[in-house]
PDB file of C-alpha atoms in Angstrom:
ATOM      1  CA  MET A   1     107.513 137.571 115.705  1.00 49.00           C
ATOM      2  CA  SER A   2     108.689 137.308 119.311  1.00 65.00           C
ATOM      3  CA  LEU A   3     111.717 135.403 120.418  1.00 84.00           C
ATOM      4  CA  ILE A   4     111.596 131.605 120.035  1.00 92.00           C
ATOM      5  CA  THR A   5     113.398 129.861 122.898  1.00 92.00           C
ATOM      6  CA  LEU A   6     115.086 126.495 122.590  1.00 97.00           C
ATOM      7  CA  LYS A   7     114.341 124.518 125.695  1.00 98.00           C
ATOM      8  CA  SER A   8     116.950 122.903 127.961  1.00 97.00           C
ATOM      9  CA  ASP A   9     116.742 119.310 129.004  1.00 97.00           C
ATOM     10  CA  ARG A  10     115.534 120.473 132.459  1.00 98.00           C
ATOM     11  CA  GLU A  11     112.675 122.465 130.881  1.00 98.00           C
ATOM     12  CA  ILE A  12     111.728 119.592 128.560  1.00 98.00           C
ATOM     13  CA  ARG A  13     111.623 117.144 131.511  1.00 98.00           C
ATOM     14  CA  GLY A  14     109.507 119.565 133.419  1.00 98.00           C
ATOM     15  CA  MET A  15     107.074 119.839 130.487  1.00 98.00           C
ATOM     16  CA  GLN A  16     107.068 116.037 130.184  1.00 98.00           C
ATOM     17  CA  LYS A  17     105.973 115.860 133.867  1.00 98.00           C
ATOM     18  CA  SER A  18     103.247 118.312 133.279  1.00 98.00           C
ATOM     19  CA  GLY A  19     102.227 116.517 130.119  1.00 98.00           C
ATOM     20  CA  ALA A  20     101.903 113.216 132.013  1.00 98.00           C
ATOM     21  CA  VAL A  21      99.433 114.818 134.418  1.00 98.00           C
ATOM     22  CA  LEU A  22      97.424 116.211 131.496  1.00 98.00           C
ATOM     23  CA  ALA A  23      97.439 112.896 129.719  1.00 98.00           C
ATOM     24  CA  GLY A  24      96.246 111.226 132.995  1.00 98.00           C
ATOM     25  CA  MET A  25      93.328 113.633 133.161  1.00 98.00           C
ATOM     26  CA  HIS A  26      92.300 112.645 129.635  1.00 98.00           C
ATOM     27  CA  LEU A  27      92.575 109.011 130.461  1.00 98.00           C
ATOM     28  CA  GLY A  28      90.324 109.564 133.434  1.00 98.00           C
ATOM     29  CA  LEU A  29      87.744 111.353 131.282  1.00 98.00           C
ATOM     30  CA  ARG A  30      87.398 108.253 129.096  1.00 97.00           C
ATOM     31  CA  LYS A  31      85.874 106.549 132.111  1.00 97.00           C
ATOM     32  CA  ILE A  32      83.313 109.216 132.920  1.00 97.00           C
ATOM     33  CA  ILE A  33      82.159 110.540 129.553  1.00 98.00           C
ATOM     34  CA  LYS A  34      78.972 108.816 128.713  1.00 98.00           C
ATOM     35  CA  PRO A  35      75.364 109.665 127.965  1.00 98.00           C
ATOM     36  CA  GLY A  36      73.564 111.569 130.748  1.00 98.00           C
ATOM     37  CA  ILE A  37      76.470 113.427 132.347  1.00 98.00           C
ATOM     38  CA  SER A  38      76.685 117.166 131.923  1.00 98.00           C
ATOM     39  CA  SER A  39      79.584 118.969 130.288  1.00 97.00           C
ATOM     40  CA  TRP A  40      80.007 120.555 133.768  1.00 98.00           C
ATOM     41  CA  ASP A  41      80.831 117.092 135.179  1.00 98.00           C
ATOM     42  CA  ILE A  42      83.848 117.153 132.900  1.00 98.00           C
ATOM     43  CA  GLU A  43      85.004 120.415 134.366  1.00 98.00           C
ATOM     44  CA  LYS A  44      84.495 119.166 137.916  1.00 98.00           C
ATOM     45  CA  PHE A  45      86.525 116.053 137.199  1.00 98.00           C
ATOM     46  CA  ALA A  46      89.343 117.980 135.599  1.00 98.00           C
ATOM     47  CA  LEU A  47      89.526 120.478 138.546  1.00 98.00           C
ATOM     48  CA  ARG A  48      89.610 117.632 141.031  1.00 98.00           C
ATOM     49  CA  TYR A  49      92.173 115.622 139.122  1.00 98.00           C
ATOM     50  CA  LEU A  50      94.519 118.534 138.568  1.00 98.00           C
ATOM     51  CA  ALA A  51      94.352 119.545 142.175  1.00 98.00           C
ATOM     52  CA  GLU A  52      95.191 116.060 143.308  1.00 98.00           C
ATOM     53  CA  ASN A  53      98.226 116.116 141.063  1.00 98.00           C
ATOM     54  CA  ASN A  54      99.482 119.557 142.028  1.00 98.00           C
ATOM     55  CA  ALA A  55      98.724 120.990 138.577  1.00 98.00           C
ATOM     56  CA  LYS A  56      97.429 124.457 137.830  1.00 98.00           C
ATOM     57  CA  PRO A  57      94.626 124.881 135.218  1.00 98.00           C
ATOM     58  CA  GLU A  58      96.163 127.631 133.032  1.00 97.00           C
ATOM     59  CA  GLU A  59      93.029 128.376 130.995  1.00 95.00           C
ATOM     60  CA  LYS A  60      91.135 129.507 134.098  1.00 95.00           C
ATOM     61  CA  GLY A  61      91.437 133.287 134.155  1.00 92.00           C
ATOM     62  CA  PHE A  62      93.179 133.536 130.812  1.00 92.00           C
ATOM     63  CA  GLU A  63      91.914 136.645 129.056  1.00 91.00           C
ATOM     64  CA  GLY A  64      88.818 136.432 131.223  1.00 91.00           C
ATOM     65  CA  TYR A  65      87.933 132.742 130.561  1.00 94.00           C
ATOM     66  CA  GLU A  66      86.384 131.302 133.697  1.00 95.00           C
ATOM     67  CA  TYR A  67      86.923 127.603 133.385  1.00 97.00           C
ATOM     68  CA  ALA A  68      89.712 124.993 133.524  1.00 98.00           C
ATOM     69  CA  THR A  69      88.524 123.267 130.391  1.00 98.00           C
ATOM     70  CA  CYS A  70      86.974 123.939 127.030  1.00 98.00           C
ATOM     71  CA  VAL A  71      84.210 121.409 126.339  1.00 98.00           C
ATOM     72  CA  SER A  72      83.013 121.654 122.750  1.00 98.00           C
ATOM     73  CA  ILE A  73      80.170 119.389 121.516  1.00 98.00           C
ATOM     74  CA  ASN A  74      79.301 118.265 117.958  1.00 98.00           C
ATOM     75  CA  ASN A  75      79.302 121.439 115.763  1.00 98.00           C
ATOM     76  CA  GLU A  76      81.193 123.468 118.282  1.00 98.00           C
ATOM     77  CA  ILE A  77      84.804 123.777 116.995  1.00 98.00           C
ATOM     78  CA  CYS A  78      86.527 125.104 120.099  1.00 98.00           C
ATOM     79  CA  HIS A  79      86.254 127.254 123.278  1.00 97.00           C
ATOM     80  CA  GLY A  80      82.862 125.778 124.363  1.00 97.00           C
ATOM     81  CA  PHE A  81      82.070 126.468 127.994  1.00 96.00           C
ATOM     82  CA  PRO A  82      81.440 123.567 130.317  1.00 97.00           C
ATOM     83  CA  ARG A  83      77.702 123.765 131.150  1.00 95.00           C
ATOM     84  CA  LYS A  84      75.492 122.355 133.927  1.00 96.00           C
ATOM     85  CA  ASP A  85      72.393 122.394 131.696  1.00 95.00           C
ATOM     86  CA  VAL A  86      73.967 120.582 128.733  1.00 95.00           C
ATOM     87  CA  LEU A  87      73.693 116.804 129.073  1.00 98.00           C
ATOM     88  CA  LEU A  88      75.704 114.539 126.771  1.00 98.00           C
ATOM     89  CA  LYS A  89      73.607 112.347 124.537  1.00 98.00           C
ATOM     90  CA  ASN A  90      74.281 109.018 122.908  1.00 98.00           C
ATOM     91  CA  GLY A  91      76.030 109.662 119.622  1.00 98.00           C
ATOM     92  CA  ASP A  92      77.606 113.031 120.607  1.00 98.00           C
ATOM     93  CA  LEU A  93      81.185 113.976 119.676  1.00 98.00           C
ATOM     94  CA  VAL A  94      82.877 115.881 122.573  1.00 98.00           C
ATOM     95  CA  LYS A  95      86.259 117.643 122.480  1.00 98.00           C
ATOM     96  CA  VAL A  96      88.006 118.548 125.786  1.00 98.00           C
ATOM     97  CA  ASP A  97      90.894 121.009 125.646  1.00 98.00           C
ATOM     98  CA  THR A  98      92.983 122.306 128.521  1.00 98.00           C
ATOM     99  CA  VAL A  99      96.366 123.700 129.360  1.00 98.00           C
ATOM    100  CA  VAL A 100      98.045 122.851 132.699  1.00 98.00           C
ATOM    101  CA  SER A 101     101.255 123.673 134.448  1.00 98.00           C
ATOM    102  CA  VAL A 102     103.229 121.772 137.113  1.00 98.00           C
ATOM    103  CA  ASP A 103     105.952 123.688 138.873  1.00 98.00           C
ATOM    104  CA  GLY A 104     105.666 126.358 136.118  1.00 97.00           C
ATOM    105  CA  TYR A 105     106.015 123.967 133.204  1.00 98.00           C
ATOM    106  CA  MET A 106     103.220 124.007 130.593  1.00 98.00           C
ATOM    107  CA  SER A 107     101.471 121.366 128.514  1.00 98.00           C
ATOM    108  CA  ASP A 108      98.453 121.649 126.225  1.00 98.00           C
ATOM    109  CA  SER A 109      96.302 118.821 124.856  1.00 98.00           C
ATOM    110  CA  CYS A 110      92.829 118.389 123.335  1.00 98.00           C
ATOM    111  CA  TRP A 111      91.182 115.050 122.925  1.00 98.00           C
ATOM    112  CA  ALA A 112      87.990 113.920 121.276  1.00 98.00           C
ATOM    113  CA  TYR A 113      85.497 111.448 122.884  1.00 98.00           C
ATOM    114  CA  ALA A 114      82.660 109.482 121.391  1.00 98.00           C
ATOM    115  CA  VAL A 115      79.669 109.457 123.663  1.00 98.00           C
ATOM    116  CA  GLY A 116      77.993 106.068 123.804  1.00 98.00           C
ATOM    117  CA  GLU A 117      77.423 104.556 120.374  1.00 98.00           C
ATOM    118  CA  VAL A 118      78.252 107.034 117.600  1.00 98.00           C
ATOM    119  CA  SER A 119      77.597 107.050 113.867  1.00 98.00           C
ATOM    120  CA  ASP A 120      80.093 105.985 111.233  1.00 98.00           C
ATOM    121  CA  GLU A 121      80.337 109.669 110.214  1.00 98.00           C
ATOM    122  CA  VAL A 122      81.624 110.485 113.704  1.00 98.00           C
ATOM    123  CA  LYS A 123      83.993 107.513 113.803  1.00 98.00           C
ATOM    124  CA  ASP A 124      85.469 108.514 110.430  1.00 98.00           C
ATOM    125  CA  LEU A 125      85.841 112.170 111.391  1.00 98.00           C
ATOM    126  CA  MET A 126      87.607 111.230 114.587  1.00 98.00           C
ATOM    127  CA  ALA A 127      89.993 108.746 112.814  1.00 98.00           C
ATOM    128  CA  VAL A 128      90.885 111.272 110.084  1.00 98.00           C
ATOM    129  CA  THR A 129      91.548 114.029 112.598  1.00 98.00           C
ATOM    130  CA  LYS A 130      93.721 111.825 114.806  1.00 98.00           C
ATOM    131  CA  LYS A 131      95.700 110.588 111.788  1.00 98.00           C
ATOM    132  CA  ALA A 132      96.102 114.165 110.622  1.00 98.00           C
ATOM    133  CA  LEU A 133      97.598 115.067 113.985  1.00 98.00           C
ATOM    134  CA  TYR A 134     100.201 112.326 113.709  1.00 98.00           C
ATOM    135  CA  LEU A 135     100.952 113.190 110.070  1.00 98.00           C
ATOM    136  CA  GLY A 136     101.728 116.706 111.260  1.00 98.00           C
ATOM    137  CA  ILE A 137     103.874 115.444 114.091  1.00 98.00           C
ATOM    138  CA  ASP A 138     105.861 113.256 111.672  1.00 98.00           C
ATOM    139  CA  GLN A 139     106.878 116.519 109.869  1.00 98.00           C
ATOM    140  CA  ALA A 140     108.171 118.150 113.007  1.00 98.00           C
ATOM    141  CA  ILE A 141     111.757 117.279 112.419  1.00 98.00           C
ATOM    142  CA  VAL A 142     114.939 119.284 112.525  1.00 98.00           C
ATOM    143  CA  GLY A 143     115.460 121.048 109.190  1.00 97.00           C
ATOM    144  CA  ASN A 144     111.856 120.931 108.044  1.00 98.00           C
ATOM    145  CA  ARG A 145     109.688 124.050 108.016  1.00 98.00           C
ATOM    146  CA  ILE A 146     106.474 124.982 109.677  1.00 98.00           C
ATOM    147  CA  GLY A 147     104.696 124.736 106.324  1.00 98.00           C
ATOM    148  CA  ASP A 148     105.610 121.067 106.081  1.00 98.00           C
ATOM    149  CA  ILE A 149     103.464 120.335 109.142  1.00 98.00           C
ATOM    150  CA  GLY A 150     100.430 122.203 107.922  1.00 98.00           C
ATOM    151  CA  ASN A 151     100.735 120.916 104.395  1.00 98.00           C
ATOM    152  CA  ALA A 152     100.756 117.239 105.591  1.00 98.00           C
ATOM    153  CA  ILE A 153      97.584 117.949 107.621  1.00 98.00           C
ATOM    154  CA  GLN A 154      95.777 119.892 104.922  1.00 98.00           C
ATOM    155  CA  THR A 155      96.563 117.460 102.151  1.00 98.00           C
ATOM    156  CA  TYR A 156      95.240 114.522 104.163  1.00 98.00           C
ATOM    157  CA  VAL A 157      92.179 116.279 105.502  1.00 98.00           C
ATOM    158  CA  GLU A 158      90.997 118.176 102.433  1.00 98.00           C
ATOM    159  CA  ASP A 159      92.517 116.525  99.344  1.00 98.00           C
ATOM    160  CA  GLU A 160      92.240 112.943 100.554  1.00 98.00           C
ATOM    161  CA  HIS A 161      89.077 113.071 102.626  1.00 98.00           C
ATOM    162  CA  GLY A 162      87.091 116.126 101.555  1.00 98.00           C
ATOM    163  CA  TYR A 163      86.743 117.522 105.089  1.00 98.00           C
ATOM    164  CA  GLY A 164      87.208 121.162 106.096  1.00 98.00           C
ATOM    165  CA  ASP A 165      90.579 122.077 107.610  1.00 98.00           C
ATOM    166  CA  VAL A 166      89.981 124.975 110.001  1.00 98.00           C
ATOM    167  CA  ARG A 167      92.194 128.021 109.324  1.00 98.00           C
ATOM    168  CA  ASP A 168      91.137 130.455 112.123  1.00 97.00           C
ATOM    169  CA  TYR A 169      92.602 128.577 115.043  1.00 97.00           C
ATOM    170  CA  ILE A 170      96.108 127.068 114.994  1.00 98.00           C
ATOM    171  CA  GLY A 171      98.902 125.448 117.016  1.00 98.00           C
ATOM    172  CA  HIS A 172     101.654 127.453 118.634  1.00 98.00           C
ATOM    173  CA  GLY A 173     104.813 127.504 120.615  1.00 98.00           C
ATOM    174  CA  ILE A 174     104.501 126.789 124.336  1.00 98.00           C
ATOM    175  CA  GLN A 175     106.614 127.511 127.477  1.00 97.00           C
ATOM    176  CA  PRO A 176     107.190 129.628 129.474  1.00 96.00           C
ATOM    177  CA  THR A 177     103.665 130.871 128.694  1.00 96.00           C
ATOM    178  CA  MET A 178     100.656 129.184 127.164  1.00 96.00           C
ATOM    179  CA  HIS A 179     101.048 130.821 123.695  1.00 95.00           C
ATOM    180  CA  GLU A 180     104.554 131.500 122.330  1.00 96.00           C
ATOM    181  CA  SER A 181     105.987 131.838 118.900  1.00 96.00           C
ATOM    182  CA  PRO A 182     106.014 130.272 116.430  1.00 97.00           C
ATOM    183  CA  ASP A 183     102.529 129.948 115.061  1.00 97.00           C
ATOM    184  CA  VAL A 184     101.923 126.399 113.868  1.00 98.00           C
ATOM    185  CA  PRO A 185      98.977 126.286 111.371  1.00 98.00           C
ATOM    186  CA  GLY A 186      97.207 123.055 110.468  1.00 98.00           C
ATOM    187  CA  TYR A 187      97.464 124.111 106.808  1.00 98.00           C
ATOM    188  CA  GLY A 188     100.204 125.504 104.619  1.00 97.00           C
ATOM    189  CA  LYS A 189     102.707 125.008 101.813  1.00 98.00           C
ATOM    190  CA  ALA A 190     105.523 122.478 102.090  1.00 98.00           C
ATOM    191  CA  GLY A 191     108.962 124.086 102.286  1.00 98.00           C
ATOM    192  CA  LYS A 192     107.665 127.419 103.520  1.00 98.00           C
ATOM    193  CA  GLY A 193     107.897 129.141 106.839  1.00 97.00           C
ATOM    194  CA  LEU A 194     110.239 129.052 109.821  1.00 96.00           C
ATOM    195  CA  ARG A 195     112.879 126.234 109.892  1.00 97.00           C
ATOM    196  CA  LEU A 196     112.449 123.880 112.801  1.00 98.00           C
ATOM    197  CA  ARG A 197     115.289 123.389 115.390  1.00 98.00           C
ATOM    198  CA  ALA A 198     115.981 121.000 118.173  1.00 98.00           C
ATOM    199  CA  GLY A 199     114.642 122.297 121.445  1.00 98.00           C
ATOM    200  CA  MET A 200     111.510 123.933 120.101  1.00 98.00           C
ATOM    201  CA  THR A 201     108.390 123.053 121.986  1.00 98.00           C
ATOM    202  CA  ILE A 202     105.173 123.385 120.024  1.00 98.00           C
ATOM    203  CA  THR A 203     101.564 122.237 119.854  1.00 98.00           C
ATOM    204  CA  ILE A 204      99.985 120.690 116.809  1.00 98.00           C
ATOM    205  CA  GLU A 205      96.192 120.741 116.865  1.00 98.00           C
ATOM    206  CA  PRO A 206      94.220 120.084 113.779  1.00 98.00           C
ATOM    207  CA  MET A 207      90.541 121.092 113.882  1.00 98.00           C
ATOM    208  CA  VAL A 208      88.648 119.267 111.224  1.00 98.00           C
ATOM    209  CA  ASN A 209      85.006 119.967 110.118  1.00 98.00           C
ATOM    210  CA  ALA A 210      82.854 117.415 108.383  1.00 98.00           C
ATOM    211  CA  GLY A 211      81.721 120.235 106.058  1.00 98.00           C
ATOM    212  CA  ASP A 212      82.870 123.876 105.443  1.00 98.00           C
ATOM    213  CA  TRP A 213      86.197 124.771 107.072  1.00 98.00           C
ATOM    214  CA  ARG A 214      84.999 128.229 108.049  1.00 98.00           C
ATOM    215  CA  CYS A 215      84.151 129.282 111.591  1.00 98.00           C
ATOM    216  CA  ASP A 216      81.340 131.239 113.214  1.00 98.00           C
ATOM    217  CA  SER A 217      82.539 133.163 116.230  1.00 96.00           C
ATOM    218  CA  SER A 218      79.394 135.244 116.802  1.00 95.00           C
ATOM    219  CA  ALA A 219      78.120 133.272 119.918  1.00 95.00           C
ATOM    220  CA  PRO A 220      76.644 135.559 122.551  1.00 94.00           C
ATOM    221  CA  ASP A 221      79.050 134.257 125.196  1.00 93.00           C
ATOM    222  CA  GLY A 222      81.973 135.740 123.214  1.00 93.00           C
ATOM    223  CA  TRP A 223      83.905 132.475 123.238  1.00 96.00           C
ATOM    224  CA  THR A 224      82.197 129.455 121.632  1.00 97.00           C
ATOM    225  CA  VAL A 225      83.151 128.879 118.001  1.00 98.00           C
ATOM    226  CA  THR A 226      80.935 126.765 115.743  1.00 98.00           C
ATOM    227  CA  THR A 227      80.883 125.522 112.222  1.00 98.00           C
ATOM    228  CA  VAL A 228      79.101 127.851 109.709  1.00 98.00           C
ATOM    229  CA  ASP A 229      77.034 124.988 108.307  1.00 98.00           C
ATOM    230  CA  GLY A 230      76.148 123.062 111.446  1.00 98.00           C
ATOM    231  CA  SER A 231      78.486 120.210 110.497  1.00 98.00           C
ATOM    232  CA  LEU A 232      80.392 118.161 113.113  1.00 98.00           C
ATOM    233  CA  SER A 233      83.897 119.298 114.093  1.00 98.00           C
ATOM    234  CA  CYS A 234      86.716 117.301 115.711  1.00 98.00           C
ATOM    235  CA  GLN A 235      90.094 118.163 117.288  1.00 98.00           C
ATOM    236  CA  TYR A 236      93.067 116.353 118.605  1.00 98.00           C
ATOM    237  CA  GLU A 237      96.167 118.074 120.049  1.00 98.00           C
ATOM    238  CA  HIS A 238      99.586 117.122 121.488  1.00 98.00           C
ATOM    239  CA  THR A 239     102.409 119.153 122.896  1.00 98.00           C
ATOM    240  CA  LEU A 240     105.726 118.018 121.633  1.00 98.00           C
ATOM    241  CA  VAL A 241     109.414 118.842 121.509  1.00 98.00           C
ATOM    242  CA  ILE A 242     111.561 118.762 118.341  1.00 98.00           C
ATOM    243  CA  THR A 243     114.755 116.802 118.929  1.00 98.00           C
ATOM    244  CA  ASP A 244     117.669 115.562 116.848  1.00 98.00           C
ATOM    245  CA  ASP A 245     116.023 112.111 117.307  1.00 98.00           C
ATOM    246  CA  GLY A 246     112.708 113.275 115.893  1.00 98.00           C
ATOM    247  CA  PRO A 247     109.529 114.691 117.415  1.00 98.00           C
ATOM    248  CA  LYS A 248     108.806 113.591 120.980  1.00 98.00           C
ATOM    249  CA  ILE A 249     105.252 113.850 122.332  1.00 98.00           C
ATOM    250  CA  LEU A 250     105.024 115.249 125.861  1.00 98.00           C
ATOM    251  CA  THR A 251     101.288 114.642 126.411  1.00 98.00           C
ATOM    252  CA  SER A 252     101.087 110.950 125.314  1.00 98.00           C
ATOM    253  CA  GLN A 253      98.233 108.877 126.668  1.00 98.00           C
ATOM    254  CA  ASP A 254      99.432 105.619 125.106  1.00 98.00           C
ATOM    255  CA  PRO A 255     103.028 104.484 125.504  1.00 97.00           C
ATOM    256  CA  GLU A 256     102.491 101.578 123.031  1.00 97.00           C
ATOM    257  CA  TYR A 257     100.818 103.634 120.250  1.00 97.00           C
ATOM    258  CA  ASP A 258     103.306 106.508 120.735  1.00 98.00           C
ATOM    259  CA  ALA A 259     106.404 104.357 121.330  1.00 98.00           C
ATOM    260  CA  LYS A 260     108.553 105.963 118.686  1.00 97.00           C
ATOM    261  CA  TYR A 261     107.594 109.417 119.860  1.00 98.00           C
ATOM    262  CA  LEU A 262     108.573 109.096 123.538  1.00 98.00           C
ATOM    263  CA  LEU A 263     111.671 110.611 125.110  1.00 96.00           C
ATOM    264  CA  LYS A 264     114.168 108.016 126.276  1.00 86.00           C
TER     265      LYS A 264
END
């Protein structure tokens, strides 16, 4: 395991500024995501929004990835390319994931979007995945362990709802690079793993499948990951800092919903 750095107040405030830009991008996407647009339109909007806010799309060029966003639709779990020839349809479930930096400070967030009118199955999967994210965040307190985060997510997703909790892709530390130690799985055993300390900055990002939790990464493009059984997949992700006053979300889109998780 590489060194885990505890962030200074200056670094945390820098990440909060970056996170606010990323949250603003997601809020803007709510207005444009609708039946008939292409997933490439999402990429174009993100690039324009980030440029206007002096933010750098960190995924672009990372390990050869060519885009600012990952746009994963329906049974695509993650790392889907934005595509000009893929039009969103009424009822689709779209996940948009990106990492941005402002003045060198990183933030990472994925959000799920319902396209038009969606089925009850999609609504329930989205609700469970979002709740799982916040259950994980609630465990990100000083003195707890990494396993407490994953266990809260896994218990809710699998034991209480019978969905598949993806194992292959996980959360992580963040800053000064996109992926830092520690690993933050969305599954695990309570009381196990690294002990959490104030100043750690991490992402929590449950990926939840309506069916089997396993992933198929054999796509010809070398990136897109899908469910093995064709079932729907959903993801939500926040970047947060662990503080003596509890977990504080740095990529919040909703000050009212996230009131207790915001830095003073």
